[in-house]
Amino acid sequence: MKAIRIHTPGGVEALSFDDIEVPKPSKGQILVQNKAAGLNFIDTYHRSGLYPLPPLPTIGVEGAGVVVEVGEDVNDFAVGDRVAYITRPPCGSYASFTTATAANAIRLPDSIPFEQGASILLQGMTAVSLATLAVPVKQGDVVLVHAAAGGTGRIIAAVSRHLGATVIGTVSTEEKAAVAREAGCHHVLLYTKQNVAEEVMKITHGKGATVSFDGVGKDTFQVSLDALGKNGTLVSFGNASGKVPPVDIFVLVPKHLKLMRTSLFGFISTAEEFKALSSRTLELVTSGVVKLEIFKTFPLDQVAEAHKTLEGRLSTGKIVILP
């Protein structure tokens, strides 16, 4: 089968299009013939070595397809089931087939195409976990969302608005501003032209944001702190612009701020947690609260171009790889 593996971490040139054997499902696993794989920023961290992996990993952390074999002790899935799943390298989703842990998979309704199925779990559950578990958003809150036109940012905006918050999004262009408004942002700021912290204070009449959801990292960390109001919370969940440098904890003192660095996998460390969060996320999708927008699809042998598109911040919505 075909798979994208990393022989030596680095830039897009590290993405190797290899022929490897089809894996066999172990106990508790299912073998999925992939129809689509979601592209996420964590894939670029795995490729670059920011997040180290075992030797020769197949990368990609979410996918959708059809079950073609089930391992021992798998009772919830059968051959022929349409599924979406999350996984961790070295057995990633950038491949013709993937062995996925059954406890980290869901049945995909016939109404949801595979391309959208590969867009639900990682970004969807990340967004829902941020707005309901990391900082439970409620009526009256002011939520600042960076990269609000991106895959995860759009969903955070939609969920936060659904929960009753006033949502302020940041984007780089007028085109992306329109996308962010459609996603659910009440206010959209162009960080390339406006002082985000000052504008947030104007919108909130000096009170500042209740929470800042920041997946950008290094470039927006200080902006997030400056835009928060008293007792506000900065939730850092990504490094799109680079890793946040070491922080002097005393910067939190003047406004009694709280700082959290989250990971989706910390919220789904048990089968019960995965089931609860994935069910909630799927419910928000099927009810129309969350709309899954596919920006572009790339065949597996063009995954380097897909990574360039994501890292160049050229996308609005989800990029999907077609194995």
Short mmCIF file of C-alpha atoms in Angstrom, two decimals, residues 35-315:
data_model
loop_
_atom_site.label_atom_id
_atom_site.label_comp_id
_atom_site.label_asym_id
_atom_site.label_seq_id
_atom_site.Cartn_x
_atom_site.Cartn_y
_atom_site.Cartn_z
CA LYS A 35 -11.19 7.27 1.86
CA ALA A 36 -10.00 10.57 3.36
CA ALA A 37 -7.46 11.83 5.89
CA GLY A 38 -7.68 15.17 7.67
CA LEU A 39 -4.71 17.55 7.59
CA ASN A 40 -3.91 19.25 10.89
CA PHE A 41 -1.13 21.46 12.21
CA ILE A 42 0.04 18.65 14.48
CA ASP A 43 1.01 16.80 11.29
CA THR A 44 3.50 19.56 10.52
CA TYR A 45 4.89 19.32 14.07
CA HIS A 46 5.37 15.57 13.57
CA ARG A 47 7.01 16.17 10.18
CA SER A 48 9.37 18.85 11.49
CA GLY A 49 10.37 16.96 14.63
CA LEU A 50 8.85 19.51 17.03
CA TYR A 51 6.86 16.58 18.40
CA PRO A 52 9.30 13.63 18.19
CA LEU A 53 8.08 10.27 16.82
CA PRO A 54 9.44 6.72 16.63
CA PRO A 55 11.56 5.87 13.55
CA LEU A 56 9.84 5.75 10.13
CA PRO A 57 6.36 6.79 11.21
CA THR A 58 3.36 7.09 8.92
CA ILE A 59 1.89 10.45 9.89
CA GLY A 60 -1.68 11.77 10.04
CA VAL A 61 -3.93 11.71 13.09
CA GLU A 62 -7.47 11.44 11.72
CA GLY A 63 -9.21 9.70 8.88
CA ALA A 64 -12.41 8.21 7.55
CA GLY A 65 -13.13 5.11 5.54
CA VAL A 66 -14.52 1.60 5.57
CA VAL A 67 -13.71 -1.19 8.01
CA VAL A 68 -12.16 -4.14 6.15
CA GLU A 69 -11.01 -6.25 9.10
CA VAL A 70 -11.58 -6.32 12.86
CA GLY A 71 -9.18 -7.48 15.52
CA GLU A 72 -9.81 -9.61 18.57
CA ASP A 73 -12.23 -8.24 21.20
CA VAL A 74 -13.79 -5.68 18.83
CA ASN A 75 -17.55 -5.85 19.25
CA ASP A 76 -18.71 -2.37 18.23
CA PHE A 77 -17.65 -2.50 14.57
CA ALA A 78 -18.02 -4.91 11.67
CA VAL A 79 -16.55 -5.25 8.19
CA GLY A 80 -18.26 -2.74 5.90
CA ASP A 81 -18.95 -0.10 8.55
CA ARG A 82 -18.31 3.53 7.59
CA VAL A 83 -16.14 5.07 10.30
CA ALA A 84 -14.16 8.11 11.32
CA TYR A 85 -11.25 7.76 13.73
CA ILE A 86 -8.31 9.45 15.35
CA THR A 87 -4.94 7.81 15.68
CA ARG A 88 -1.36 8.56 16.57
CA PRO A 89 1.74 7.91 14.51
CA PRO A 90 3.60 5.67 13.79
CA CYS A 91 0.41 4.15 12.31
CA GLY A 92 -1.08 7.34 10.87
CA SER A 93 -3.87 8.15 8.44
CA TYR A 94 -1.78 9.32 5.45
CA ALA A 95 -2.03 5.85 3.97
CA SER A 96 -4.20 3.48 1.95
CA PHE A 97 -4.99 1.53 5.12
CA THR A 98 -4.69 2.30 8.83
CA THR A 99 -5.07 0.18 11.94
CA ALA A 100 -7.07 2.31 14.37
CA THR A 101 -8.00 1.66 17.98
CA ALA A 102 -11.70 0.80 18.02
CA ALA A 103 -12.19 2.86 21.18
CA ASN A 104 -11.08 5.94 19.19
CA ALA A 105 -13.48 5.48 16.28
CA ILE A 106 -17.11 6.33 15.59
CA ARG A 107 -19.65 5.12 13.07
CA LEU A 108 -20.11 7.69 10.35
CA PRO A 109 -23.72 8.37 9.32
CA ASP A 110 -24.47 7.87 5.62
CA SER A 111 -25.42 11.55 5.45
CA ILE A 112 -21.82 12.63 6.13
CA PRO A 113 -19.34 12.20 3.22
CA PHE A 114 -15.94 10.71 3.99
CA GLU A 115 -14.21 14.06 3.34
CA GLN A 116 -16.31 15.65 6.08
CA GLY A 117 -15.93 12.58 8.27
CA ALA A 118 -12.18 13.11 8.19
CA SER A 119 -12.80 16.68 9.38
CA ILE A 120 -14.97 15.97 12.40
CA LEU A 121 -12.90 14.42 15.10
CA LEU A 122 -9.58 16.15 15.67
CA GLN A 123 -10.56 19.75 14.97
CA GLY A 124 -14.16 19.24 16.02
CA MET A 125 -13.39 17.56 19.32
CA THR A 126 -10.56 20.02 19.96
CA ALA A 127 -12.93 22.96 19.55
CA VAL A 128 -15.71 21.38 21.60
CA SER A 129 -13.30 20.37 24.37
CA LEU A 130 -11.94 23.91 24.56
CA ALA A 131 -15.34 25.59 24.78
CA THR A 132 -17.02 23.04 27.05
CA LEU A 133 -14.26 21.45 29.14
CA ALA A 134 -11.15 23.67 29.23
CA VAL A 135 -13.20 26.82 29.85
CA PRO A 136 -16.95 26.13 29.82
CA VAL A 137 -18.25 29.05 27.75
CA LYS A 138 -21.52 30.52 28.95
CA GLN A 139 -24.03 33.25 28.22
CA GLY A 140 -22.45 36.69 28.52
CA ASP A 141 -18.84 35.63 28.05
CA VAL A 142 -16.59 37.37 25.55
CA VAL A 143 -14.51 34.87 23.58
CA LEU A 144 -11.47 35.84 21.51
CA VAL A 145 -10.60 33.31 18.79
CA HIS A 146 -7.38 33.61 16.84
CA ALA A 147 -7.27 32.27 13.26
CA ALA A 148 -11.05 32.33 13.26
CA ALA A 149 -11.31 31.40 9.57
CA GLY A 150 -9.27 28.22 9.99
CA GLY A 151 -10.64 24.75 10.56
CA THR A 152 -10.53 24.73 14.37
CA GLY A 153 -11.15 28.47 14.77
CA ARG A 154 -14.38 28.31 12.79
CA ILE A 155 -15.72 25.55 15.01
CA ILE A 156 -14.72 27.31 18.24
CA ALA A 157 -16.55 30.41 17.00
CA ALA A 158 -19.69 28.45 16.12
CA VAL A 159 -19.80 26.53 19.39
CA SER A 160 -19.06 29.61 21.52
CA ARG A 161 -21.82 31.58 19.82
CA HIS A 162 -24.20 28.65 20.28
CA LEU A 163 -23.38 28.70 24.01
CA GLY A 164 -24.29 32.38 24.28
CA ALA A 165 -20.95 34.16 24.09
CA THR A 166 -19.99 37.26 22.16
CA VAL A 167 -17.32 36.04 19.76
CA ILE A 168 -14.42 38.15 18.50
CA GLY A 169 -12.28 36.58 15.80
CA THR A 170 -8.92 37.55 14.34
CA VAL A 171 -7.94 36.93 10.71
CA SER A 172 -5.37 38.20 8.20
CA THR A 173 -7.51 39.24 5.21
CA GLU A 174 -10.94 40.62 4.30
CA GLU A 175 -11.71 37.33 2.55
CA LYS A 176 -11.06 35.41 5.74
CA ALA A 177 -13.06 37.99 7.70
CA ALA A 178 -16.16 37.06 5.69
CA VAL A 179 -15.54 33.38 6.46
CA ALA A 180 -15.16 34.10 10.18
CA ARG A 181 -18.41 36.08 10.28
CA GLU A 182 -20.24 33.27 8.54
CA ALA A 183 -18.79 30.83 11.08
CA GLY A 184 -20.28 32.77 13.99
CA CYS A 185 -18.04 35.70 14.93
CA HIS A 186 -19.91 38.83 16.01
CA HIS A 187 -16.79 40.96 15.47
CA VAL A 188 -13.78 40.28 13.25
CA LEU A 189 -10.42 42.01 13.55
CA LEU A 190 -7.69 42.14 10.90
CA TYR A 191 -4.54 41.55 12.92
CA THR A 192 -2.51 42.76 9.94
CA LYS A 193 -4.07 46.22 10.16
CA GLN A 194 -5.55 46.62 13.65
CA ASN A 195 -4.26 46.52 17.20
CA VAL A 196 -6.19 43.49 18.40
CA ALA A 197 -5.93 44.15 22.15
CA GLU A 198 -7.01 47.77 21.77
CA GLU A 199 -9.96 46.82 19.56
CA VAL A 200 -11.09 44.13 21.99
CA MET A 201 -11.08 46.70 24.79
CA LYS A 202 -13.17 49.07 22.65
CA ILE A 203 -15.70 46.36 21.82
CA THR A 204 -16.00 45.33 25.48
CA HIS A 205 -15.98 48.90 26.84
CA GLY A 206 -12.72 48.29 28.66
CA LYS A 207 -13.66 44.98 30.27
CA GLY A 208 -11.61 42.73 27.98
CA ALA A 209 -12.21 39.16 26.90
CA THR A 210 -13.28 36.38 29.25
CA VAL A 211 -11.16 33.83 27.43
CA SER A 212 -8.74 33.76 24.52
CA PHE A 213 -8.47 30.53 22.54
CA ASP A 214 -5.05 30.71 20.92
CA GLY A 215 -3.87 28.08 18.46
CA VAL A 216 -1.37 30.39 16.76
CA GLY A 217 1.27 30.40 19.49
CA LYS A 218 4.35 32.61 19.51
CA ASP A 219 2.99 35.52 17.42
CA THR A 220 -0.27 35.97 19.34
CA PHE A 221 0.60 34.97 22.90
CA GLN A 222 1.22 38.49 24.20
CA VAL A 223 -1.77 39.83 22.28
CA SER A 224 -3.96 37.23 23.95
CA LEU A 225 -2.75 38.28 27.39
CA ASP A 226 -3.26 41.98 26.63
CA ALA A 227 -6.81 41.42 25.33
CA LEU A 228 -8.02 39.58 28.43
CA GLY A 229 -10.00 41.21 31.18
CA LYS A 230 -9.64 40.70 34.92
CA ASN A 231 -9.69 37.00 35.89
CA GLY A 232 -9.54 36.05 32.22
CA THR A 233 -8.10 32.82 30.86
CA LEU A 234 -5.67 32.25 28.02
CA VAL A 235 -6.01 28.77 26.56
CA SER A 236 -3.04 27.96 24.33
CA PHE A 237 -3.59 24.90 22.17
CA GLY A 238 -1.32 25.21 19.14
CA ASN A 239 1.95 26.45 17.65
CA ALA A 240 1.01 27.55 14.13
CA SER A 241 3.49 30.45 14.26
CA GLY A 242 6.01 28.67 16.46
CA LYS A 243 6.40 27.48 20.03
CA VAL A 244 5.63 30.00 22.77
CA PRO A 245 8.88 31.00 24.55
CA PRO A 246 9.27 30.46 28.31
CA VAL A 247 6.85 32.64 30.26
CA ASP A 248 7.47 34.73 33.39
CA ILE A 249 4.52 33.73 35.57
CA PHE A 250 4.38 37.21 37.08
CA VAL A 251 2.89 38.58 33.83
CA LEU A 252 -0.36 37.00 35.01
CA VAL A 253 -0.48 38.95 38.27
CA PRO A 254 -1.82 42.42 37.29
CA LYS A 255 -5.14 41.10 35.93
CA HIS A 256 -5.24 37.82 37.93
CA LEU A 257 -5.06 35.85 34.69
CA LYS A 258 -5.12 32.10 34.25
CA LEU A 259 -3.00 30.24 31.69
CA MET A 260 -3.77 26.77 30.34
CA ARG A 261 -1.96 24.66 27.72
CA THR A 262 -4.26 21.92 26.50
CA SER A 263 -4.09 18.84 24.30
CA LEU A 264 -7.11 17.04 22.93
CA PHE A 265 -5.69 13.67 23.96
CA GLY A 266 -5.71 14.79 27.58
CA PHE A 267 -9.50 15.10 27.37
CA ILE A 268 -10.01 11.66 25.78
CA SER A 269 -7.63 9.46 27.72
CA THR A 270 -10.37 6.89 28.40
CA ALA A 271 -12.89 5.20 26.11
CA GLU A 272 -15.70 6.83 28.08
CA GLU A 273 -14.24 10.31 27.61
CA PHE A 274 -13.78 9.72 23.88
CA LYS A 275 -17.33 8.47 23.48
CA ALA A 276 -18.81 11.43 25.38
CA LEU A 277 -16.83 14.08 23.51
CA SER A 278 -17.16 12.50 20.06
CA SER A 279 -20.92 12.06 20.55
CA ARG A 280 -21.31 15.69 21.59
CA THR A 281 -19.26 16.83 18.61
CA LEU A 282 -21.20 14.68 16.13
CA GLU A 283 -24.46 16.01 17.59
CA LEU A 284 -23.35 19.60 16.97
CA VAL A 285 -22.48 18.68 13.37
CA THR A 286 -25.72 16.83 12.58
CA SER A 287 -27.82 19.57 14.20
CA GLY A 288 -26.20 22.21 11.99
CA VAL A 289 -24.52 24.19 14.78
CA VAL A 290 -21.12 23.23 13.35
CA LYS A 291 -20.73 23.35 9.58
CA LEU A 292 -17.80 21.43 8.14
CA GLU A 293 -16.28 23.36 5.26
CA ILE A 294 -13.75 21.60 3.04
CA PHE A 295 -11.27 24.14 1.67
CA LYS A 296 -9.43 21.83 -0.71
CA THR A 297 -8.55 18.19 -1.28
CA PHE A 298 -5.15 16.84 -2.33
CA PRO A 299 -4.21 13.36 -3.54
CA LEU A 300 -1.79 11.49 -1.29
CA ASP A 301 1.17 12.03 -3.61
CA GLN A 302 0.66 15.82 -3.38
CA VAL A 303 0.69 16.00 0.41
CA ALA A 304 3.69 18.36 0.33
CA GLU A 305 1.56 20.97 -1.44
CA ALA A 306 -1.15 20.45 1.18
CA HIS A 307 1.35 21.15 3.97
CA LYS A 308 2.58 24.28 2.19
CA THR A 309 -1.01 25.52 1.88
CA LEU A 310 -1.67 24.97 5.58
CA GLU A 311 1.59 26.45 6.84
CA GLY A 312 1.26 29.40 4.48
CA ARG A 313 -2.10 30.21 6.11
CA LEU A 314 -3.75 30.09 2.71
CA SER A 315 -6.70 27.96 3.78
#
